[in-house]
Short mmCIF file of C-alpha atoms in Angstrom, two decimals:
data_model
loop_
_atom_site.label_atom_id
_atom_site.label_comp_id
_atom_site.label_asym_id
_atom_site.label_seq_id
_atom_site.Cartn_x
_atom_site.Cartn_y
_atom_site.Cartn_z
CA UNK A 1 0.00 -0.09 0.02
CA UNK A 2 2.75 2.39 1.06
CA UNK A 3 4.70 1.32 -2.19
CA UNK A 4 1.74 2.25 -4.30
CA UNK A 5 1.16 5.70 -2.46
CA UNK A 6 4.92 6.33 -3.20
CA UNK A 7 4.63 5.40 -6.74
CA UNK A 8 1.44 7.72 -7.33
CA UNK A 9 3.21 10.55 -5.50
CA UNK A 10 6.41 10.23 -7.81
CA UNK A 11 4.25 10.27 -10.93
CA UNK A 12 2.45 13.41 -9.67
CA UNK A 13 5.81 15.16 -9.01
CA UNK A 14 7.02 14.12 -12.32
CA UNK A 15 3.90 15.65 -13.97
CA UNK A 16 4.29 18.80 -12.09
CA UNK A 17 7.97 18.99 -13.06
CA UNK A 18 6.93 18.43 -16.71
CA UNK A 19 4.42 21.16 -16.67
CA UNK A 20 6.68 23.71 -15.22
CA UNK A 21 9.66 22.74 -17.60
CA UNK A 22 7.18 23.47 -20.45
CA UNK A 23 6.03 26.61 -19.12
CA UNK A 24 9.46 27.86 -18.48
CA UNK A 25 10.65 26.82 -21.91
CA UNK A 26 7.72 28.72 -23.48
CA UNK A 27 8.30 31.93 -21.11
CA UNK A 28 12.08 31.81 -22.37
CA UNK A 29 11.11 31.29 -26.04
CA UNK A 30 8.67 34.33 -26.01
CA UNK A 31 10.15 36.48 -23.20
CA UNK A 32 11.41 39.31 -25.65
CA UNK A 33 8.41 39.30 -27.77
CA UNK A 34 6.31 42.37 -27.14
CA UNK A 35 3.15 40.44 -28.16
CA UNK A 36 3.21 38.87 -24.62
CA UNK A 37 3.17 42.25 -23.02
CA UNK A 38 0.00 43.89 -21.68
CA UNK A 39 -1.60 46.67 -23.34
CA UNK A 40 -0.21 49.25 -20.98
CA UNK A 41 3.33 47.63 -21.45
CA UNK A 42 3.02 48.23 -25.19
CA UNK A 43 1.93 51.91 -24.72
CA UNK A 44 5.03 52.48 -22.55
CA UNK A 45 7.15 50.70 -25.07
CA UNK A 46 5.80 53.00 -27.94
CA UNK A 47 5.91 56.10 -25.90
CA UNK A 48 9.65 55.68 -24.97
CA UNK A 49 10.98 54.84 -28.23
CA UNK A 50 14.52 56.12 -28.44
CA UNK A 51 15.08 55.73 -32.17
CA UNK A 52 13.55 54.18 -35.21
CA UNK A 53 14.36 53.77 -39.04
CA UNK A 54 11.38 53.01 -41.53
CA UNK A 55 10.43 52.50 -45.04
CA UNK A 56 6.96 53.86 -45.40
CA UNK A 57 4.23 54.17 -47.97
CA UNK A 58 2.38 57.59 -47.52
CA UNK A 59 -0.79 58.64 -49.01
CA UNK A 60 -1.94 62.08 -48.69
CA UNK A 61 -5.49 63.05 -49.68
CA UNK A 62 -6.66 66.54 -50.41
CA UNK A 63 -10.06 67.78 -51.66
CA UNK A 64 -8.79 67.58 -55.24
CA UNK A 65 -6.42 64.59 -55.48
CA UNK A 66 -4.38 61.85 -53.73
CA UNK A 67 -0.62 61.75 -53.91
CA UNK A 68 1.45 58.68 -52.80
CA UNK A 69 5.05 58.63 -51.60
CA UNK A 70 7.63 55.91 -50.60
CA UNK A 71 9.85 57.34 -48.01
CA UNK A 72 12.80 56.54 -45.55
CA UNK A 73 12.48 57.94 -42.28
CA UNK A 74 15.21 58.01 -39.41
CA UNK A 75 14.76 59.37 -35.89
CA UNK A 76 17.16 59.69 -32.88
CA UNK A 77 15.70 60.94 -29.61
CA UNK A 78 19.05 61.68 -27.94
CA UNK A 79 19.95 64.37 -30.52
CA UNK A 80 16.25 65.20 -31.49
CA UNK A 81 17.23 64.30 -35.14
CA UNK A 82 14.53 63.37 -37.79
CA UNK A 83 15.24 62.84 -41.31
CA UNK A 84 12.75 61.97 -44.11
CA UNK A 85 13.90 60.93 -47.81
CA UNK A 86 11.55 60.78 -50.61
CA UNK A 87 12.26 57.49 -52.70
CA UNK A 88 9.24 57.63 -54.87
CA UNK A 89 7.90 59.24 -57.10
CA UNK A 90 10.91 59.40 -59.34
CA UNK A 91 10.63 63.25 -60.14
CA UNK A 92 11.02 63.92 -56.26
CA UNK A 93 13.51 61.17 -55.52
CA UNK A 94 16.30 62.28 -53.28
CA UNK A 95 14.59 65.16 -51.62
CA UNK A 96 15.44 65.11 -47.96
CA UNK A 97 13.62 66.82 -44.95
CA UNK A 98 15.53 67.24 -41.62
CA UNK A 99 14.20 68.59 -38.49
CA UNK A 100 16.02 69.36 -35.14
CA UNK A 101 12.90 69.99 -33.28
CA UNK A 102 12.61 73.66 -34.42
CA UNK A 103 14.05 74.31 -37.79
CA UNK A 104 13.24 72.42 -41.24
CA UNK A 105 16.12 71.94 -43.83
CA UNK A 106 15.31 70.82 -47.38
CA UNK A 107 18.19 69.21 -49.33
CA UNK A 108 18.27 69.00 -53.15
CA UNK A 109 18.43 72.51 -54.58
CA UNK A 110 18.57 71.22 -58.08
CA UNK A 111 14.93 70.56 -58.24
CA UNK A 112 12.01 73.17 -58.21
CA UNK A 113 10.24 72.20 -54.86
CA UNK A 114 7.14 74.18 -55.48
CA UNK A 115 5.24 71.23 -56.73
CA UNK A 116 5.50 69.47 -53.45
CA UNK A 117 3.89 72.12 -51.53
CA UNK A 118 1.16 72.47 -54.45
CA UNK A 119 0.37 68.68 -54.20
CA UNK A 120 0.20 68.88 -50.34
CA UNK A 121 2.02 70.48 -47.61
CA UNK A 122 2.30 67.69 -45.40
CA UNK A 123 5.05 65.77 -47.23
CA UNK A 124 7.33 68.48 -45.86
CA UNK A 125 6.07 68.07 -42.61
CA UNK A 126 6.86 66.27 -39.26
CA UNK A 127 3.30 65.10 -38.97
CA UNK A 128 4.44 62.19 -41.01
CA UNK A 129 6.83 61.02 -38.33
CA UNK A 130 6.07 58.58 -35.60
CA UNK A 131 7.74 60.79 -32.92
CA UNK A 132 5.06 63.51 -33.63
CA UNK A 133 2.31 60.87 -32.90
CA UNK A 134 4.20 60.22 -29.69
CA UNK A 135 4.49 63.89 -28.73
CA UNK A 136 0.82 64.47 -29.52
CA UNK A 137 -0.30 61.22 -27.37
CA UNK A 138 1.84 62.61 -24.43
CA UNK A 139 0.49 66.16 -24.64
CA UNK A 140 -3.13 65.58 -25.16
CA UNK A 141 -5.37 64.04 -22.46
CA UNK A 142 -7.98 62.65 -24.86
CA UNK A 143 -6.15 59.50 -25.56
CA UNK A 144 -7.31 55.73 -25.95
CA UNK A 145 -5.56 52.27 -26.04
CA UNK A 146 -7.65 49.36 -27.04
CA UNK A 147 -7.80 45.95 -29.06
CA UNK A 148 -9.63 45.53 -32.45
CA UNK A 149 -9.31 42.69 -34.90
CA UNK A 150 -6.13 41.46 -33.09
CA UNK A 151 -4.58 44.97 -33.46
CA UNK A 152 -3.57 47.15 -30.49
CA UNK A 153 -4.69 50.73 -31.30
CA UNK A 154 -3.30 53.90 -29.73
CA UNK A 155 -5.57 56.83 -30.46
CA UNK A 156 -5.48 60.45 -29.71
CA UNK A 157 -7.69 63.56 -30.33
CA UNK A 158 -5.12 66.40 -31.22
CA UNK A 159 -5.75 69.98 -29.59
CA UNK A 160 -4.68 71.92 -32.63
CA UNK A 161 -5.71 74.65 -35.06
CA UNK A 162 -5.11 72.38 -38.10
CA UNK A 163 -8.39 71.01 -39.04
CA UNK A 164 -6.59 68.31 -41.28
CA UNK A 165 -4.93 66.49 -38.20
CA UNK A 166 -7.54 66.24 -35.66
CA UNK A 167 -7.48 62.55 -34.86
CA UNK A 168 -4.41 60.04 -35.03
CA UNK A 169 -4.48 56.30 -34.73
CA UNK A 170 -1.50 54.13 -34.65
CA UNK A 171 -1.83 50.28 -35.21
CA UNK A 172 0.15 47.56 -33.70
CA UNK A 173 0.17 43.81 -34.31
CA UNK A 174 -1.06 42.03 -31.29
CA UNK A 175 0.68 38.98 -32.50
CA UNK A 176 4.16 40.29 -33.38
CA UNK A 177 4.11 43.68 -31.66
CA UNK A 178 5.26 45.36 -35.03
CA UNK A 179 3.91 48.85 -35.73
CA UNK A 180 2.09 48.44 -38.91
CA UNK A 181 0.12 51.65 -40.03
CA UNK A 182 -0.86 55.30 -38.96
CA UNK A 183 -4.10 57.07 -39.81
CA UNK A 184 -4.66 60.83 -39.69
CA UNK A 185 -8.12 62.26 -39.78
CA UNK A 186 -9.44 65.67 -40.36
CA UNK A 187 -12.23 67.42 -38.51
CA UNK A 188 -14.87 65.50 -40.32
CA UNK A 189 -13.20 62.22 -39.75
CA UNK A 190 -11.96 61.79 -43.25
CA UNK A 191 -8.58 60.13 -43.59
CA UNK A 192 -6.29 62.84 -44.91
CA UNK A 193 -2.88 60.85 -44.31
CA UNK A 194 -2.34 57.08 -44.35
CA UNK A 195 1.16 55.69 -43.46
CA UNK A 196 1.76 52.06 -44.19
CA UNK A 197 5.01 50.77 -42.55
CA UNK A 198 6.70 48.37 -45.11
CA UNK A 199 9.56 48.07 -42.65
CA UNK A 200 10.30 49.58 -39.33
CA UNK A 201 12.99 48.98 -36.92
CA UNK A 202 12.67 50.33 -33.25
CA UNK A 203 15.79 51.08 -30.85
CA UNK A 204 18.32 49.20 -33.20
CA UNK A 205 20.59 51.99 -33.90
CA UNK A 206 23.97 51.59 -32.20
CA UNK A 207 25.81 54.67 -30.93
CA UNK A 208 28.22 54.75 -33.64
CA UNK A 209 25.29 55.04 -36.05
CA UNK A 210 23.48 57.69 -33.92
CA UNK A 211 26.88 59.82 -33.97
CA UNK A 212 27.26 59.34 -37.70
CA UNK A 213 23.60 60.41 -38.47
CA UNK A 214 23.89 63.37 -36.15
CA UNK A 215 27.24 64.40 -37.90
CA UNK A 216 25.68 63.99 -41.24
CA UNK A 217 22.66 66.36 -40.52
CA UNK A 218 24.95 69.04 -39.18
CA UNK A 219 27.22 68.82 -42.21
CA UNK A 220 24.22 69.27 -44.32
CA UNK A 221 22.91 72.21 -42.43
CA UNK A 222 26.46 73.91 -42.86
#
């Protein structure tokens, strides 16, 4: 009888050990995946981004037409440096917009830039940056974060005189934790700016890359 009880107890202990090992393996495997985080943890992760690089497709809608651009964006919080380079359309290829938090610098004096502002002024604006969304989210009280269709959505009502950027939504994949897109709407809830992130890397720039980027921007301003 005692022997049977001992065998049963041993089996029970082995089962518990197997369960614990499996759970620990699962946690180790997925521990660095933002998809395992709570909504509040995801929010803090986004709001405290130190740097990012992105390739994005941007659609800007006006009352008259829609313009589409492919751009490269790079941002470093430590130096407050933001750069956006146009890759498409071809006739605007190579134009770069650089911000230092106050001033805008446009590089590529060989092209007539009037058409950019005629098409739509926002292509030369930091409204297209992820950092501007973060800034708006931090500075405004009317914010939300919720889940919908397996996406975590951060939403902010922006207190601004600009009627074209009254509402902003950032979509994050619940499965992978990847930032997927941003929608900006006007006062009538019409989407004026749609940004699809084809590729985005968060906090991957090392110190050497940050220094090189900052020097590059300083030289361009000179």
